[in-house]
Amino acid sequence: MPGPARSRIQRRPVHGVLLLDKPLGLSSNDALQKAKWLLRAEKAGHTGTLDPLATGLLPLCFGAATKFSHASLDADKYYTAEVRLGLTTDTGDAEGMPVQEKPVQITAEQLQQAVSQLVGTIQQVPPMHSALKKDGKPLYAYARAGMEVEREARTVCVHALNIHHWNPLEPEALTLGVHCSKGTYVRTLAQDLGELLGCGASLKGLRRTGCGHLRISEAITLEQLEAMVEAKRVEALLPVDTLLAHWPKIQLSDNDAGRFITGLRRRVLASDCSAVRVYGSSKAQPVLLGSAHIKAGELIPDRLLSPPEIQAQTAFL
């Protein structure tokens, strides 16, 4: 006999941003689905994946906030990286099989010189064990089939690469602080560093500590979210405009706001700008209407919120 029918979760519109501290071993999508289930949210998305090996800051977007997930995806990233010098693996990280092991015979000066060579605008070849797609398939699918395909080098920027910990008495263990542009593979940085030092290297552990203006200190864990009563879970969400807080702000009059949300361009006294956040007013408080860009004195809508999404924001005011 079939067991008792399981009641379906009643989804609801939930709007805002959750700064999650992703745990080790969980994929970004699994973390998203868990948070979505706990919040009973109708619509959710993340802002770029973290490998299961990596922990740390993963901004999750719900409802209206999903329209602005690209702002976090495009932002600079900050990491703490644990590097194992002297050990090369087939994936470039601790999940792979060892390929070669060499003694680490370097000085602090040699290490600093090698690190310095990886700072600035550099060319990176994406690793085979990555989610980047070629001909519609992720590279890791080719790698698991024992195939290596040609990948074009990409231009990325390493703004800062700082040595947080290295002891010549234990030269294999290195901890780095990384500030880089989107699309930078830290495991590839570790491999390149190993090649420069002549001993090889792989990424032992990775923790994302920042994403744009957001920091890990503001994040909560899935365990903390699960321990909350339902009302507190919703209160843990940050406002819809959290990901846009570093963009210039445009405030419209009620008359212009009404026209803007229908997709009409408005005249503004502002310089050209590729991305601005646009507000109307609600109970004398600003409320996000959407994003836009400014060209030749015109405010041109890009992503607009619907009237229900605009109304929902008043819960944060």
CSV table of C-alpha atoms in Angstrom, one decimal:
chain,number,residue,atom,x,y,z
A,1,MET,CA,0.0,0.0,0.0
A,2,PRO,CA,1.3,3.5,-0.7
A,3,GLY,CA,2.2,5.6,2.2
A,4,PRO,CA,0.4,8.7,3.3
A,5,ALA,CA,0.5,11.6,0.8
A,6,ARG,CA,3.0,14.3,1.6
A,7,SER,CA,1.6,17.7,1.8
A,8,ARG,CA,3.1,20.1,-0.8
A,9,ILE,CA,4.9,23.2,0.4
A,10,GLN,CA,2.9,26.3,-0.2
A,11,ARG,CA,5.2,28.7,-2.0
A,12,ARG,CA,4.9,32.5,-1.6
A,13,PRO,CA,6.4,35.6,-3.1
A,14,VAL,CA,9.5,36.5,-1.1
A,15,HIS,CA,11.7,39.4,-2.1
A,16,GLY,CA,15.2,40.3,-0.9
A,17,VAL,CA,18.8,39.1,-0.7
A,18,LEU,CA,20.2,36.5,1.6
A,19,LEU,CA,23.9,36.5,2.3
A,20,LEU,CA,24.7,32.9,2.9
A,21,ASP,CA,27.9,31.4,4.3
A,22,LYS,CA,28.0,28.3,2.0
A,23,PRO,CA,29.4,25.2,3.7
A,24,LEU,CA,32.0,22.8,2.5
A,25,GLY,CA,30.9,20.0,0.1
A,26,LEU,CA,27.6,21.6,-0.9
A,27,SER,CA,27.1,22.9,-4.4
A,28,SER,CA,25.8,26.4,-4.9
A,29,ASN,CA,22.5,25.2,-6.4
A,30,ASP,CA,22.0,22.7,-3.5
A,31,ALA,CA,22.5,25.6,-1.0
A,32,LEU,CA,20.1,27.8,-3.0
A,33,GLN,CA,17.4,25.1,-3.1
A,34,LYS,CA,17.7,24.5,0.7
A,35,ALA,CA,17.4,28.2,1.4
A,36,LYS,CA,14.5,28.5,-1.0
A,37,TRP,CA,12.7,25.6,0.7
A,38,LEU,CA,13.2,27.1,4.2
A,39,LEU,CA,11.8,30.4,3.0
A,40,ARG,CA,9.0,28.8,0.9
A,41,ALA,CA,10.0,31.2,-1.8
A,42,GLU,CA,8.5,31.1,-5.3
A,43,LYS,CA,11.5,32.4,-7.2
A,44,ALA,CA,15.2,32.4,-6.3
A,45,GLY,CA,18.6,32.4,-7.9
A,46,HIS,CA,22.3,32.7,-6.9
A,47,THR,CA,24.9,35.2,-8.2
A,48,GLY,CA,27.5,32.9,-9.5
A,49,THR,CA,28.7,29.5,-8.4
A,50,LEU,CA,31.1,28.5,-5.7
A,51,ASP,CA,32.7,25.1,-6.1
A,52,PRO,CA,31.7,22.4,-3.6
A,53,LEU,CA,35.3,22.6,-2.3
A,54,ALA,CA,34.9,26.3,-1.6
A,55,THR,CA,33.1,27.9,1.4
A,56,GLY,CA,32.0,31.4,2.1
A,57,LEU,CA,29.9,34.3,0.8
A,58,LEU,CA,27.2,33.3,-1.6
A,59,PRO,CA,24.6,36.0,-2.2
A,60,LEU,CA,21.2,34.5,-2.9
A,61,CYS,CA,18.4,36.5,-4.6
A,62,PHE,CA,14.7,36.0,-4.0
A,63,GLY,CA,11.8,37.4,-6.0
A,64,ALA,CA,12.4,40.9,-7.3
A,65,ALA,CA,16.1,40.8,-6.3
A,66,THR,CA,16.7,38.1,-9.0
A,67,LYS,CA,16.4,40.9,-11.6
A,68,PHE,CA,19.7,42.4,-10.3
A,69,SER,CA,21.8,39.3,-9.7
A,70,HIS,CA,24.2,40.3,-12.5
A,71,ALA,CA,25.4,43.2,-10.3
A,72,SER,CA,27.0,40.7,-7.9
A,73,LEU,CA,28.0,38.3,-10.7
A,74,ASP,CA,30.1,41.2,-12.3
A,75,ALA,CA,31.6,42.4,-9.0
A,76,ASP,CA,35.1,41.9,-7.8
A,77,LYS,CA,35.6,38.9,-5.5
A,78,TYR,CA,37.7,38.4,-2.4
A,79,TYR,CA,39.1,35.1,-1.2
A,80,THR,CA,41.3,33.4,1.4
A,81,ALA,CA,43.1,30.6,-0.4
A,82,GLU,CA,45.1,27.7,1.1
A,83,VAL,CA,47.7,26.5,-1.3
A,84,ARG,CA,49.7,23.3,-1.1
A,85,LEU,CA,53.1,23.9,-2.6
A,86,GLY,CA,55.0,21.0,-4.0
A,87,LEU,CA,51.9,18.9,-4.9
A,88,THR,CA,50.3,19.0,-8.4
A,89,THR,CA,46.9,17.3,-9.0
A,90,ASP,CA,44.9,16.6,-12.2
A,91,THR,CA,42.2,19.1,-11.2
A,92,GLY,CA,44.4,21.8,-9.7
A,93,ASP,CA,42.7,21.4,-6.3
A,94,ALA,CA,42.4,18.9,-3.4
A,95,GLU,CA,39.6,17.0,-5.1
A,96,GLY,CA,41.9,15.7,-7.8
A,97,MET,CA,44.4,12.8,-8.0
A,98,PRO,CA,48.1,13.6,-7.3
A,99,VAL,CA,50.1,13.9,-10.4
A,100,GLN,CA,53.5,15.0,-9.1
A,101,GLU,CA,55.1,15.8,-5.8
A,102,LYS,CA,58.3,17.8,-5.5
A,103,PRO,CA,60.3,19.2,-2.5
A,104,VAL,CA,59.7,22.9,-1.8
A,105,GLN,CA,63.0,24.6,-1.6
A,106,ILE,CA,62.3,28.4,-1.8
A,107,THR,CA,63.1,31.5,0.1
A,108,ALA,CA,60.6,34.2,1.3
A,109,GLU,CA,62.1,36.5,-1.4
A,110,GLN,CA,61.5,34.0,-4.2
A,111,LEU,CA,57.9,33.4,-3.0
A,112,GLN,CA,57.2,37.2,-2.9
A,113,GLN,CA,58.7,37.7,-6.3
A,114,ALA,CA,56.6,34.9,-7.8
A,115,VAL,CA,53.4,36.2,-6.2
A,116,SER,CA,54.1,39.7,-7.5
A,117,GLN,CA,54.3,38.3,-11.1
A,118,LEU,CA,50.6,37.2,-10.8
A,119,VAL,CA,49.3,40.6,-9.9
A,120,GLY,CA,47.7,42.9,-12.5
A,121,THR,CA,46.0,42.1,-15.8
A,122,ILE,CA,46.9,38.6,-16.8
A,123,GLN,CA,45.9,35.8,-19.2
A,124,GLN,CA,44.3,32.7,-17.7
A,125,VAL,CA,43.4,29.4,-19.5
A,126,PRO,CA,40.2,28.1,-17.8
A,127,PRO,CA,40.8,24.7,-16.1
A,128,MET,CA,39.3,21.6,-17.6
A,129,HIS,CA,37.5,20.8,-14.4
A,130,SER,CA,35.2,23.8,-14.5
A,131,ALA,CA,31.6,24.7,-15.3
A,132,LEU,CA,32.6,26.9,-18.3
A,133,LYS,CA,30.8,25.5,-21.4
A,134,LYS,CA,32.2,24.6,-24.8
A,135,ASP,CA,29.8,23.6,-27.5
A,136,GLY,CA,27.0,23.5,-24.9
A,137,LYS,CA,28.8,21.1,-22.5
A,138,PRO,CA,30.6,22.0,-19.3
A,139,LEU,CA,34.3,21.5,-19.5
A,140,TYR,CA,34.2,19.1,-16.5
A,141,ALA,CA,32.1,16.7,-18.6
A,142,TYR,CA,34.9,16.4,-21.2
A,143,ALA,CA,37.4,16.0,-18.4
A,144,ARG,CA,35.4,13.2,-16.7
A,145,ALA,CA,35.4,11.5,-20.1
A,146,GLY,CA,39.2,11.7,-20.3
A,147,MET,CA,39.1,14.3,-23.0
A,148,GLU,CA,41.0,17.6,-23.0
A,149,VAL,CA,39.6,20.3,-25.3
A,150,GLU,CA,41.2,23.6,-26.5
A,151,ARG,CA,40.3,26.6,-24.3
A,152,GLU,CA,41.0,30.2,-25.2
A,153,ALA,CA,42.9,32.3,-22.6
A,154,ARG,CA,40.8,34.9,-20.9
A,155,THR,CA,41.9,38.3,-19.6
A,156,VAL,CA,41.3,38.7,-15.9
A,157,CYS,CA,42.6,41.1,-13.3
A,158,VAL,CA,44.3,40.2,-10.0
A,159,HIS,CA,44.0,43.5,-8.1
A,160,ALA,CA,45.9,42.1,-5.0
A,161,LEU,CA,47.6,38.9,-4.0
A,162,ASN,CA,48.9,39.0,-0.4
A,163,ILE,CA,50.8,36.4,1.5
A,164,HIS,CA,48.9,35.9,4.7
A,165,HIS,CA,50.9,33.0,6.1
A,166,TRP,CA,54.1,31.1,5.1
A,167,ASN,CA,56.7,29.5,7.3
A,168,PRO,CA,60.1,28.4,5.8
A,169,LEU,CA,60.1,25.5,8.4
A,170,GLU,CA,56.8,24.2,6.8
A,171,PRO,CA,57.2,25.5,3.3
A,172,GLU,CA,54.4,23.4,1.7
A,173,ALA,CA,51.7,25.4,3.5
A,174,LEU,CA,50.8,28.8,2.0
A,175,THR,CA,47.8,31.1,2.7
A,176,LEU,CA,47.0,33.9,0.3
A,177,GLY,CA,44.5,36.8,0.3
A,178,VAL,CA,43.1,37.3,-3.2
A,179,HIS,CA,41.2,40.3,-4.7
A,180,CYS,CA,40.3,39.6,-8.3
A,181,SER,CA,37.9,40.4,-11.1
A,182,LYS,CA,35.0,38.1,-12.0
A,183,GLY,CA,36.0,35.0,-13.9
A,184,THR,CA,39.3,34.5,-12.2
A,185,TYR,CA,40.1,30.9,-11.3
A,186,VAL,CA,42.0,30.8,-8.0
A,187,ARG,CA,43.1,27.2,-8.5
A,188,THR,CA,44.7,28.3,-11.8
A,189,LEU,CA,46.5,31.1,-9.8
A,190,ALA,CA,47.8,28.4,-7.4
A,191,GLN,CA,49.0,26.2,-10.4
A,192,ASP,CA,50.7,29.2,-12.1
A,193,LEU,CA,52.4,30.1,-8.8
A,194,GLY,CA,53.7,26.5,-8.5
A,195,GLU,CA,55.1,26.7,-12.0
A,196,LEU,CA,56.9,30.0,-11.3
A,197,LEU,CA,58.4,28.5,-8.1
A,198,GLY,CA,59.4,25.3,-10.0
A,199,CYS,CA,57.8,23.0,-7.4
A,200,GLY,CA,54.2,22.8,-8.6
A,201,ALA,CA,51.2,23.7,-6.4
A,202,SER,CA,47.5,23.0,-6.0
A,203,LEU,CA,44.6,24.6,-4.2
A,204,LYS,CA,43.9,23.0,-0.8
A,205,GLY,CA,41.0,25.2,0.3
A,206,LEU,CA,39.1,28.3,-0.7
A,207,ARG,CA,36.9,30.7,1.2
A,208,ARG,CA,35.1,33.6,-0.4
A,209,THR,CA,35.2,36.5,2.0
A,210,GLY,CA,33.8,39.3,-0.1
A,211,CYS,CA,31.7,40.0,-3.3
A,212,GLY,CA,31.8,43.6,-4.4
A,213,HIS,CA,30.8,45.7,-1.3
A,214,LEU,CA,29.4,42.7,0.5
A,215,ARG,CA,31.4,40.8,3.2
A,216,ILE,CA,31.3,37.4,4.8
A,217,SER,CA,30.8,39.0,8.3
A,218,GLU,CA,27.3,39.8,7.2
A,219,ALA,CA,26.4,36.3,6.2
A,220,ILE,CA,24.5,33.5,8.0
A,221,THR,CA,24.7,29.7,7.7
A,222,LEU,CA,22.0,27.3,6.6
A,223,GLU,CA,22.0,25.9,10.1
A,224,GLN,CA,21.3,29.4,11.5
A,225,LEU,CA,18.5,29.9,9.0
A,226,GLU,CA,17.0,26.5,9.7
A,227,ALA,CA,17.0,27.2,13.5
A,228,MET,CA,14.9,30.4,13.0
A,229,VAL,CA,11.1,30.5,13.2
A,230,GLU,CA,9.6,31.3,9.8
A,231,ALA,CA,9.0,35.0,10.4
A,232,LYS,CA,12.6,35.5,11.5
A,233,ARG,CA,13.9,33.8,8.3
A,234,VAL,CA,12.1,36.4,6.2
A,235,GLU,CA,13.6,39.1,8.5
A,236,ALA,CA,17.1,37.8,7.7
A,237,LEU,CA,16.7,38.9,4.1
A,238,LEU,CA,18.3,42.2,3.1
A,239,PRO,CA,16.4,44.7,0.9
A,240,VAL,CA,16.0,44.1,-2.9
A,241,ASP,CA,18.4,47.0,-3.7
A,242,THR,CA,21.3,45.5,-1.6
A,243,LEU,CA,23.2,44.4,-4.6
A,244,LEU,CA,22.9,47.8,-6.2
A,245,ALA,CA,24.0,49.9,-3.2
A,246,HIS,CA,27.3,50.9,-4.9
A,247,TRP,CA,25.5,52.3,-8.0
A,248,PRO,CA,24.6,56.0,-8.3
A,249,LYS,CA,21.1,56.8,-7.2
A,250,ILE,CA,18.3,58.6,-9.1
A,251,GLN,CA,15.2,59.8,-7.3
A,252,LEU,CA,12.2,60.5,-9.4
A,253,SER,CA,9.1,62.6,-8.7
A,254,ASP,CA,5.8,60.7,-8.4
A,255,ASN,CA,4.8,61.8,-11.9
A,256,ASP,CA,8.1,60.7,-13.5
A,257,ALA,CA,8.1,57.5,-11.4
A,258,GLY,CA,4.7,56.5,-12.8
A,259,ARG,CA,5.9,56.9,-16.3
A,260,PHE,CA,9.3,55.2,-15.7
A,261,ILE,CA,7.8,51.9,-14.5
A,262,THR,CA,5.9,51.7,-17.7
A,263,GLY,CA,9.2,51.7,-19.6
A,264,LEU,CA,9.2,55.3,-20.7
A,265,ARG,CA,12.4,57.3,-20.8
A,266,ARG,CA,12.6,60.4,-18.6
A,267,ARG,CA,14.7,63.6,-18.8
A,268,VAL,CA,17.2,64.0,-15.9
A,269,LEU,CA,19.9,66.4,-15.0
A,270,ALA,CA,22.7,63.9,-14.7
A,271,SER,CA,25.8,62.9,-16.5
A,272,ASP,CA,26.0,59.8,-18.7
A,273,CYS,CA,26.2,56.6,-16.6
A,274,SER,CA,26.1,52.9,-17.6
A,275,ALA,CA,24.2,51.8,-14.5
A,276,VAL,CA,22.0,53.6,-11.9
A,277,ARG,CA,19.4,52.6,-9.4
A,278,VAL,CA,16.1,54.4,-9.7
A,279,TYR,CA,13.7,55.2,-6.9
A,280,GLY,CA,10.2,56.6,-6.4
A,281,SER,CA,8.7,57.4,-3.1
A,282,SER,CA,6.4,55.5,-0.7
A,283,LYS,CA,5.3,57.2,2.5
A,284,ALA,CA,8.0,59.8,2.0
A,285,GLN,CA,10.6,57.0,1.8
A,286,PRO,CA,12.5,56.0,-1.4
A,287,VAL,CA,11.4,52.7,-3.0
A,288,LEU,CA,13.3,50.9,-5.7
A,289,LEU,CA,11.7,51.0,-9.2
A,290,GLY,CA,14.4,49.4,-11.2
A,291,SER,CA,17.7,49.9,-12.9
A,292,ALA,CA,18.6,52.1,-15.8
A,293,HIS,CA,21.4,53.9,-17.6
A,294,ILE,CA,21.8,57.6,-18.6
A,295,LYS,CA,22.7,58.8,-22.0
A,296,ALA,CA,22.5,62.4,-23.3
A,297,GLY,CA,20.3,63.5,-20.4
A,298,GLU,CA,17.8,60.6,-20.8
A,299,LEU,CA,17.1,58.0,-18.1
A,300,ILE,CA,16.7,54.8,-20.1
A,301,PRO,CA,15.1,51.8,-18.2
A,302,ASP,CA,16.9,48.5,-18.1
A,303,ARG,CA,15.3,46.2,-15.5
A,304,LEU,CA,11.9,47.3,-14.0
A,305,LEU,CA,10.1,46.0,-11.0
A,306,SER,CA,6.4,45.2,-11.3
A,307,PRO,CA,3.8,47.1,-9.1
A,308,PRO,CA,3.5,44.1,-6.7
A,309,GLU,CA,7.3,43.9,-6.4
A,310,ILE,CA,7.5,47.7,-5.7
A,311,GLN,CA,4.7,47.4,-3.1
A,312,ALA,CA,6.4,44.4,-1.4
A,313,GLN,CA,9.5,46.6,-0.6
A,314,THR,CA,7.5,48.7,1.8
A,315,ALA,CA,8.0,45.9,4.4
A,316,PHE,CA,11.6,47.1,4.7
A,317,LEU,CA,10.7,50.8,5.2
